CSV table of C-alpha atoms in Angstrom, one decimal:
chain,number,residue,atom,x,y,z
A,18,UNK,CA,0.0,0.0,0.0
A,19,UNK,CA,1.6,3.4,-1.2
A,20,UNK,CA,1.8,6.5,1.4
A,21,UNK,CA,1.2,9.9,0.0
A,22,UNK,CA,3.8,12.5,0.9
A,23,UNK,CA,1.8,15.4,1.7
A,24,UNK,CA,4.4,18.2,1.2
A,25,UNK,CA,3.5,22.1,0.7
A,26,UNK,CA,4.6,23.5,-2.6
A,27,UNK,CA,6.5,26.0,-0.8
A,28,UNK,CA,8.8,23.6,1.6
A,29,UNK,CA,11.8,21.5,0.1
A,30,UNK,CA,13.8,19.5,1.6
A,31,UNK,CA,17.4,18.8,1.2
A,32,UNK,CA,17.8,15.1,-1.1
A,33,UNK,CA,19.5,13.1,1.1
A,34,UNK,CA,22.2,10.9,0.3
A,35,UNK,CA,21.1,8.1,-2.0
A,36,UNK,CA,24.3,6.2,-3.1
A,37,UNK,CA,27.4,5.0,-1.0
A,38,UNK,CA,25.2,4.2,2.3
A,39,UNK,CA,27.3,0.8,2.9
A,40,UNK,CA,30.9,2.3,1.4
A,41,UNK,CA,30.8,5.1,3.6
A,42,UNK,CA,29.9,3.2,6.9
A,43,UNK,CA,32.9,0.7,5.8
A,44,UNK,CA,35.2,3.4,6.0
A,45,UNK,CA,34.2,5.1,9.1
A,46,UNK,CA,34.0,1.4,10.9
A,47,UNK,CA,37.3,0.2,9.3
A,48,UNK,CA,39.0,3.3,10.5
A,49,UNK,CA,37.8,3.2,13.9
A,50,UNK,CA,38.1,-0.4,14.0
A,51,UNK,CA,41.9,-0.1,13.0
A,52,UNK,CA,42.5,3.1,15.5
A,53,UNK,CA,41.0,1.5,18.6
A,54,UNK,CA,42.7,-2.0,18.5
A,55,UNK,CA,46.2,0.2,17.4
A,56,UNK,CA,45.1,2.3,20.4
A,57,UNK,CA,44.4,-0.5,22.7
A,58,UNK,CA,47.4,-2.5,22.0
A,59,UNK,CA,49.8,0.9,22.4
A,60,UNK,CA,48.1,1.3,25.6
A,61,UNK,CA,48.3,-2.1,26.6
A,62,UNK,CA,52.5,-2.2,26.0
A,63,UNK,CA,52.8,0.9,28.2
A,64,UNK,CA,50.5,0.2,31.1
A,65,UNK,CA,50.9,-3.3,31.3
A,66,UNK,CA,53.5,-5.0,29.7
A,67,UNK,CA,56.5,-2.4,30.1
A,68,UNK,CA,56.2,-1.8,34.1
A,69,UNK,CA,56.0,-5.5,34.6
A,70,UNK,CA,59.0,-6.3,33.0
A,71,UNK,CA,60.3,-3.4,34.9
A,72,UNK,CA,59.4,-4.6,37.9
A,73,UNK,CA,60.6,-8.3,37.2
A,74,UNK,CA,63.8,-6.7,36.5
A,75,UNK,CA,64.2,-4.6,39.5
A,76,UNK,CA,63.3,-7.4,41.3
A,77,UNK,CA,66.2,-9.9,40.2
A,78,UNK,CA,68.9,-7.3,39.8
A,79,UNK,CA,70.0,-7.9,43.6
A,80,UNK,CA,68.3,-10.9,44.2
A,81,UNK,CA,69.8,-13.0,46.8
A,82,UNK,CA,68.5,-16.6,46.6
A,83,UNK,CA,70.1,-18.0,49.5
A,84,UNK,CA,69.3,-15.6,51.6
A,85,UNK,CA,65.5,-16.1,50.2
A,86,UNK,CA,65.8,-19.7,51.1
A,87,UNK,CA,67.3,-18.4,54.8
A,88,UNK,CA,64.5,-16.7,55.6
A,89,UNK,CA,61.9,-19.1,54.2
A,90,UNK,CA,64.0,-21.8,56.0
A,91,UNK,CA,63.6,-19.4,59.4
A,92,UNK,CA,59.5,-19.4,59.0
A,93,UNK,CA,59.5,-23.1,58.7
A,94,UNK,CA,57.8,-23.8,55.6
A,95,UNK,CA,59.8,-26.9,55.2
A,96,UNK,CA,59.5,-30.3,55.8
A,97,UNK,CA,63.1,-31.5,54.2
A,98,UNK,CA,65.2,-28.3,55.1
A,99,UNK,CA,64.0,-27.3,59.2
B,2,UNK,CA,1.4,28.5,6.9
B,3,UNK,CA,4.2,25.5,6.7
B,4,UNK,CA,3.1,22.7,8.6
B,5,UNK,CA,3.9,18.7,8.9
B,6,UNK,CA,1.6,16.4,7.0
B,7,UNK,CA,0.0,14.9,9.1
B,8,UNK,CA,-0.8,17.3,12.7
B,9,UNK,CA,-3.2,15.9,15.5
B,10,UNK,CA,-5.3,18.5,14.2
B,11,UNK,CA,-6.1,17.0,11.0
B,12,UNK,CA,-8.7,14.0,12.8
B,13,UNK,CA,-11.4,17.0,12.8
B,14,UNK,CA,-11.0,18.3,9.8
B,15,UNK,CA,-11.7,17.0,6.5
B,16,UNK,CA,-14.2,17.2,4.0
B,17,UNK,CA,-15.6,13.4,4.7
B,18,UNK,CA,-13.9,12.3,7.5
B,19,UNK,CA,-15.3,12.0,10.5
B,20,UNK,CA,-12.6,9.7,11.7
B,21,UNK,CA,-12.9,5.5,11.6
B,22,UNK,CA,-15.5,4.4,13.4
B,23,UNK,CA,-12.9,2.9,16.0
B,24,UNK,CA,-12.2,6.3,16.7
B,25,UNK,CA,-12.7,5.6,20.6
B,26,UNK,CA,-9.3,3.8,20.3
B,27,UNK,CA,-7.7,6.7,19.9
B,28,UNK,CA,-9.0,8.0,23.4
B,29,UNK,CA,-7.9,4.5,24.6
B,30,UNK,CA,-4.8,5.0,24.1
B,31,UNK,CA,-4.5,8.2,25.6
B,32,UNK,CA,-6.3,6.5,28.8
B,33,UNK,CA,-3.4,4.2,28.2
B,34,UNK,CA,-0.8,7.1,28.4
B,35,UNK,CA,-2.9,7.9,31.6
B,36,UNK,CA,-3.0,5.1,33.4
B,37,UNK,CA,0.8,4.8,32.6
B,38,UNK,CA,1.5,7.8,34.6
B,39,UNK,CA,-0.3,7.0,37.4
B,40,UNK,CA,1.1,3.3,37.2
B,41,UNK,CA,4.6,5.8,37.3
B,42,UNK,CA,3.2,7.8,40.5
B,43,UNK,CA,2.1,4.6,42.2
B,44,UNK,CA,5.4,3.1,42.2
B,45,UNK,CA,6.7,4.6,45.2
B,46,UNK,CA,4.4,3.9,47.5
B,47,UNK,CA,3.9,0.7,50.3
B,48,UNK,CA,4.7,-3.2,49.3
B,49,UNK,CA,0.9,-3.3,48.6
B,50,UNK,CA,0.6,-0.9,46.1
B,51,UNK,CA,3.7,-2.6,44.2
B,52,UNK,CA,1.7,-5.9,44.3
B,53,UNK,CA,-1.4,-3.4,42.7
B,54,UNK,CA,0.8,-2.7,40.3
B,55,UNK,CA,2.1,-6.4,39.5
B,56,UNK,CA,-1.6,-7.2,39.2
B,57,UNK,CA,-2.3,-3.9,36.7
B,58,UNK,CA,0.6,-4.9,34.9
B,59,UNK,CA,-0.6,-8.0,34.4
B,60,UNK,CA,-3.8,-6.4,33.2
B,61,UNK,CA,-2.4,-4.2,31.2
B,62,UNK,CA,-0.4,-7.1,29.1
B,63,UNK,CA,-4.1,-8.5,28.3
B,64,UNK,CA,-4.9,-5.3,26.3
B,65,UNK,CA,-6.5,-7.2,23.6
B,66,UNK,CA,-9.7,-5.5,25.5
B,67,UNK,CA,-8.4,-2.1,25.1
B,68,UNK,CA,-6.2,-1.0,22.2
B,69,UNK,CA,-6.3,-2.9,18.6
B,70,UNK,CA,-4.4,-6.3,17.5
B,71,UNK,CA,-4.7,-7.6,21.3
B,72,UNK,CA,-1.1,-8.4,22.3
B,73,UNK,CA,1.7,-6.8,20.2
B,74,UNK,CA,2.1,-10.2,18.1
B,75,UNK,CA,-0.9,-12.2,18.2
B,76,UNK,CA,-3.5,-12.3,15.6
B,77,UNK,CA,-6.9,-12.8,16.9
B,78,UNK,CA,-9.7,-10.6,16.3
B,79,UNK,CA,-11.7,-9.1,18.8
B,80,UNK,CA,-14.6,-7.4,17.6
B,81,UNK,CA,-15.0,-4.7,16.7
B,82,UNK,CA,-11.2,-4.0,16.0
B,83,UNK,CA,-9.2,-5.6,13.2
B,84,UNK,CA,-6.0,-7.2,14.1
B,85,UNK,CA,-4.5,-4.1,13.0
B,86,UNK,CA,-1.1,-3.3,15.6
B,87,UNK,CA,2.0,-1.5,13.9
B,88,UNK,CA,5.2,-1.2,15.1
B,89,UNK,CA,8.9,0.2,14.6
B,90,UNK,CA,9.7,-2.9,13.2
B,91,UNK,CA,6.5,-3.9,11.4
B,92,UNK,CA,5.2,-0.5,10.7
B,93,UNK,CA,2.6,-1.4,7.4
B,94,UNK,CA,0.7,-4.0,8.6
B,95,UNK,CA,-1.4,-6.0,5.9
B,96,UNK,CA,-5.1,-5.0,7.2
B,97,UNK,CA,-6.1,-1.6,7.0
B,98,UNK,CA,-6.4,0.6,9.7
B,99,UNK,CA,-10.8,0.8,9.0
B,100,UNK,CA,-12.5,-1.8,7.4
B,101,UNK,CA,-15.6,-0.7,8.3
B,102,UNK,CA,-16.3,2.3,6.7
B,103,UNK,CA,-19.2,4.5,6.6
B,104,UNK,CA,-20.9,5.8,3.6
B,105,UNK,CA,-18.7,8.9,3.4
B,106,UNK,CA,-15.3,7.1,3.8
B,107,UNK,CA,-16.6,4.6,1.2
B,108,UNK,CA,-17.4,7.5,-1.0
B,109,UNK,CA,-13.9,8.5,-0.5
B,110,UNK,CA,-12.8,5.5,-1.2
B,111,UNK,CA,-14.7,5.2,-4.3
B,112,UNK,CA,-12.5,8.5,-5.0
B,113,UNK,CA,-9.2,7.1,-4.4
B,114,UNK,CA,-9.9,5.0,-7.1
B,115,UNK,CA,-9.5,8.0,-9.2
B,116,UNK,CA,-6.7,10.5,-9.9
B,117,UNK,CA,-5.1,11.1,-6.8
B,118,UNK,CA,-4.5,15.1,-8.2
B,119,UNK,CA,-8.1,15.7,-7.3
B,120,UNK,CA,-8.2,14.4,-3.5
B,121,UNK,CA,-7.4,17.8,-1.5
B,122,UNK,CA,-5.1,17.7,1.4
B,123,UNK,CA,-8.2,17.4,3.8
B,124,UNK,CA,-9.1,14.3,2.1
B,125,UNK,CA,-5.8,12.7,1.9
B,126,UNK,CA,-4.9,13.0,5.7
B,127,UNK,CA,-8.6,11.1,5.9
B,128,UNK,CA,-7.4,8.1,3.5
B,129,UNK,CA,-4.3,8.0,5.4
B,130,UNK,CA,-5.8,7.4,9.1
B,131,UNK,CA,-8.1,4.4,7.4
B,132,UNK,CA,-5.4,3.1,6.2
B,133,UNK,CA,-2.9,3.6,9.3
B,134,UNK,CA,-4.1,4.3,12.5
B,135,UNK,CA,-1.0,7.0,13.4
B,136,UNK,CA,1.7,8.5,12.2
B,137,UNK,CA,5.2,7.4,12.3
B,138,UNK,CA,6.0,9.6,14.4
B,139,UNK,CA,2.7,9.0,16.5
B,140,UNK,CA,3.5,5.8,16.6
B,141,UNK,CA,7.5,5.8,17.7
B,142,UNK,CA,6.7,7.9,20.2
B,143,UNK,CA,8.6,7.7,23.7
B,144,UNK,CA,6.6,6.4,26.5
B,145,UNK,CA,7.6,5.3,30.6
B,146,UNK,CA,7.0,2.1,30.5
B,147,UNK,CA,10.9,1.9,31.1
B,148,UNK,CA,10.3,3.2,34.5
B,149,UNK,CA,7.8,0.6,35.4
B,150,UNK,CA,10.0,-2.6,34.0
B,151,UNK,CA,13.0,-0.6,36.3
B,152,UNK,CA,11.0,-0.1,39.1
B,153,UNK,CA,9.7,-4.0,38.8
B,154,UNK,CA,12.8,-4.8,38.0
B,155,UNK,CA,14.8,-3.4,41.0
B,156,UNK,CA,12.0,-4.7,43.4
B,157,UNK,CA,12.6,-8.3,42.8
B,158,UNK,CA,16.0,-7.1,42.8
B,159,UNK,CA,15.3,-6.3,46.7
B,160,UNK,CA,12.6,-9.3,47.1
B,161,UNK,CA,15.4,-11.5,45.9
B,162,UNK,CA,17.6,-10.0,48.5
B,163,UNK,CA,15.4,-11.4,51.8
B,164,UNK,CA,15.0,-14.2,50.2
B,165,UNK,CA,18.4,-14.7,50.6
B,166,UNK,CA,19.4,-13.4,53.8
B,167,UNK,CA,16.6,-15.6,55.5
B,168,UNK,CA,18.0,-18.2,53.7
B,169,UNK,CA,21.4,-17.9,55.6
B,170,UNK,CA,19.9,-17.2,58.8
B,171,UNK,CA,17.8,-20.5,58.5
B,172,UNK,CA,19.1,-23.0,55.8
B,173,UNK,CA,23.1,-22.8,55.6
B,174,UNK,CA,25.0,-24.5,57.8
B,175,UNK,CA,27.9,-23.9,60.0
B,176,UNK,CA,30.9,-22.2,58.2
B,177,UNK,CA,33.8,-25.3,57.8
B,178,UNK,CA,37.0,-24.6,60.1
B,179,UNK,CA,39.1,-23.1,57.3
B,180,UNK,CA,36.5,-19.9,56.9
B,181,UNK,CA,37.3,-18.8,60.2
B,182,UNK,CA,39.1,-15.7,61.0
B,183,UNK,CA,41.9,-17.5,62.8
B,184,UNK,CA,42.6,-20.0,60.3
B,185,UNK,CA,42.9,-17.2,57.3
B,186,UNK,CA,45.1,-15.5,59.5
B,187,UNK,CA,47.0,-18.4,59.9
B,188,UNK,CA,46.8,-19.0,56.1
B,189,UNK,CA,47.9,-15.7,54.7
B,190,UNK,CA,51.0,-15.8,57.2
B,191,UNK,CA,52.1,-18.9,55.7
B,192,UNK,CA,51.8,-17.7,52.3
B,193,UNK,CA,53.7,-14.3,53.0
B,194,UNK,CA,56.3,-16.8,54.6
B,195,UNK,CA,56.5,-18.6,50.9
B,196,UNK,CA,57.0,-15.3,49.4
B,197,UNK,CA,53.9,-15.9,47.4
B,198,UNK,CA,54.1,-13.3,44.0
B,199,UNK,CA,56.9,-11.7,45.7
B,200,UNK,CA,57.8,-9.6,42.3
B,201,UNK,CA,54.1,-8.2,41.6
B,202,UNK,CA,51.4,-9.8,44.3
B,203,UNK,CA,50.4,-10.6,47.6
B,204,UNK,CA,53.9,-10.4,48.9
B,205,UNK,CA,55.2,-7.3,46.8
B,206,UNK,CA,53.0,-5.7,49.2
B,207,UNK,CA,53.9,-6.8,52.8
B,208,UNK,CA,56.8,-4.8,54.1
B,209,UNK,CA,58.9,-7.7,55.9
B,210,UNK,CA,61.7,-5.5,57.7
B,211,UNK,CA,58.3,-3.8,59.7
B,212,UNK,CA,56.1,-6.9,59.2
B,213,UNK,CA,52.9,-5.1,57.9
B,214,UNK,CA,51.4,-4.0,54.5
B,215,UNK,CA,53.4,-1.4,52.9
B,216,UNK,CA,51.8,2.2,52.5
């Protein structure tokens, strides 16, 4: 069943955009999709990833394992070194 | 004057339109809108009136007796009204708006037939509300019905709750040796004593020179 458009002679509106519907939401999603995962990943590396290796390396620059043992040893978590 | 197509103000005029003869419907639905708000107003009150409301909301999902096309998707008919219900998503249903017409609207009718050039505005806003009951934007129009389902929704929320605090005061039983305070005392010290994720976790963050939690 057809709808009339009931218009005034007077009032026009603007054509809207009738071709390139799908092409131009591609682009805009493909772009965005490729900035936010680039984005996410960058900010990923910096908050995550570097400061833990950071802190893995601070930790086991003067890392004394014996005296780790020592005090483990000390606290009694042992059953074959008391 | 510039106007839209298709105004409230349109129903009364018209050269042969004295609206479908299910014109009370469109009252009904604004006694819907009504008796939406005051569901709305009604929320706040006591325990009892929320169990009103269950029970009106229950009527209100039986509006086959009110409004058109009984629930949104079923296809009865209830006389006198058509199955006629349109939607966002199925905005043109197949049944017209009016089926039964009087003799004016079939006269009008009887004119459609003809070139549409000689219908005047009048009588084209009349063939339109035969043939759909409202406007698009009549028809998407906002309502609160979201603050009912919240409101429901949030007070089973809280129902839910006593149900399960009475449930651990009278149905769980006693908490098992290793949920007591002294025993996960007990259990974190040995842990911190393991130097448990000494680099990042638990024990990163236990000062052992002071033997407490770091700042």
């Amino acid at each position: 069943m057809s709808r009339r458009k009931t218009t005034m002679a007077s009032s026009s509106l603007t054509k809207p955009q009738m071709r390139g519907l799908l092409a131009k939401r591609l682009r805009f999603h493909i772009v965005g999709a490729f900035v936010v995962s680039l984005g996410v990943a960058a900010f990923y590396k910096f908050a995550v990833a570097e400061p833990r290796k950071k802190a893995y390396a601070d930790f086991y620059r003067n890392y004394d394992s014996i005296k780790d043992f020592e005090e483990m040893r000390k606290a009694g978590i042992f059953q074959s070194a008391k | 004057s510039i106007h839209l197509p298709l105004e409230s103000s349109d129903k009364t005029q018209g050269v042969s339109s004295p609206g479908c003869l299910k014109e009370g419907l469109t009252s009904s639905s604004v006694l819907r809108a009504n008796l939406q708000d005051t569901l709305d107003s009604i929320q706040e009150m006591s325990f009892r009136a929320a169990w009103s409301l269950v029970l009106r909301k229950g009527g209100l999902g039986m509006r086959g007796i009110h409004s058109p096309g009984g629930t949104a998707h079923s296809k009865e008919k209830m006389p006198p009204y058509t199955s006629y219900h349109a939607q966002r998503s199925y905005p043109m249903p197949d049944e017209p708006f009016c089926t039964e017409l009087s003799a004016e609207q079939q006269a009008l009718k009887e004119k459609e037939k003809g070139s549409w050039t000689q219908l005047s505005h009048a009588e084209k806003v009349a063939l339109y509300r035969l043939q759909f009951h409202e406007t698009f934007t009549e028809m998407n129009r906002r309502s609160n019905e979201w603050k009912t389902v919240m409101g429901c929704v949030f007070f089973f929320f809280g129902f839910t709750g006593l149900l399960i605090w009475w449930q651990r005061v009278y149905v769980f039983p006693k908490k098992p040796i290793t949920l007591m305070d002294e025993w996960k005392a007990q259990q974190l010290q040995r842990i911190l004593d393991m130097k448990g994720n000494a680099v990042q976790g638990l024990a990163s963050r236990w000062d052992y020179e002071r033997k407490e939690w770091k700042k």
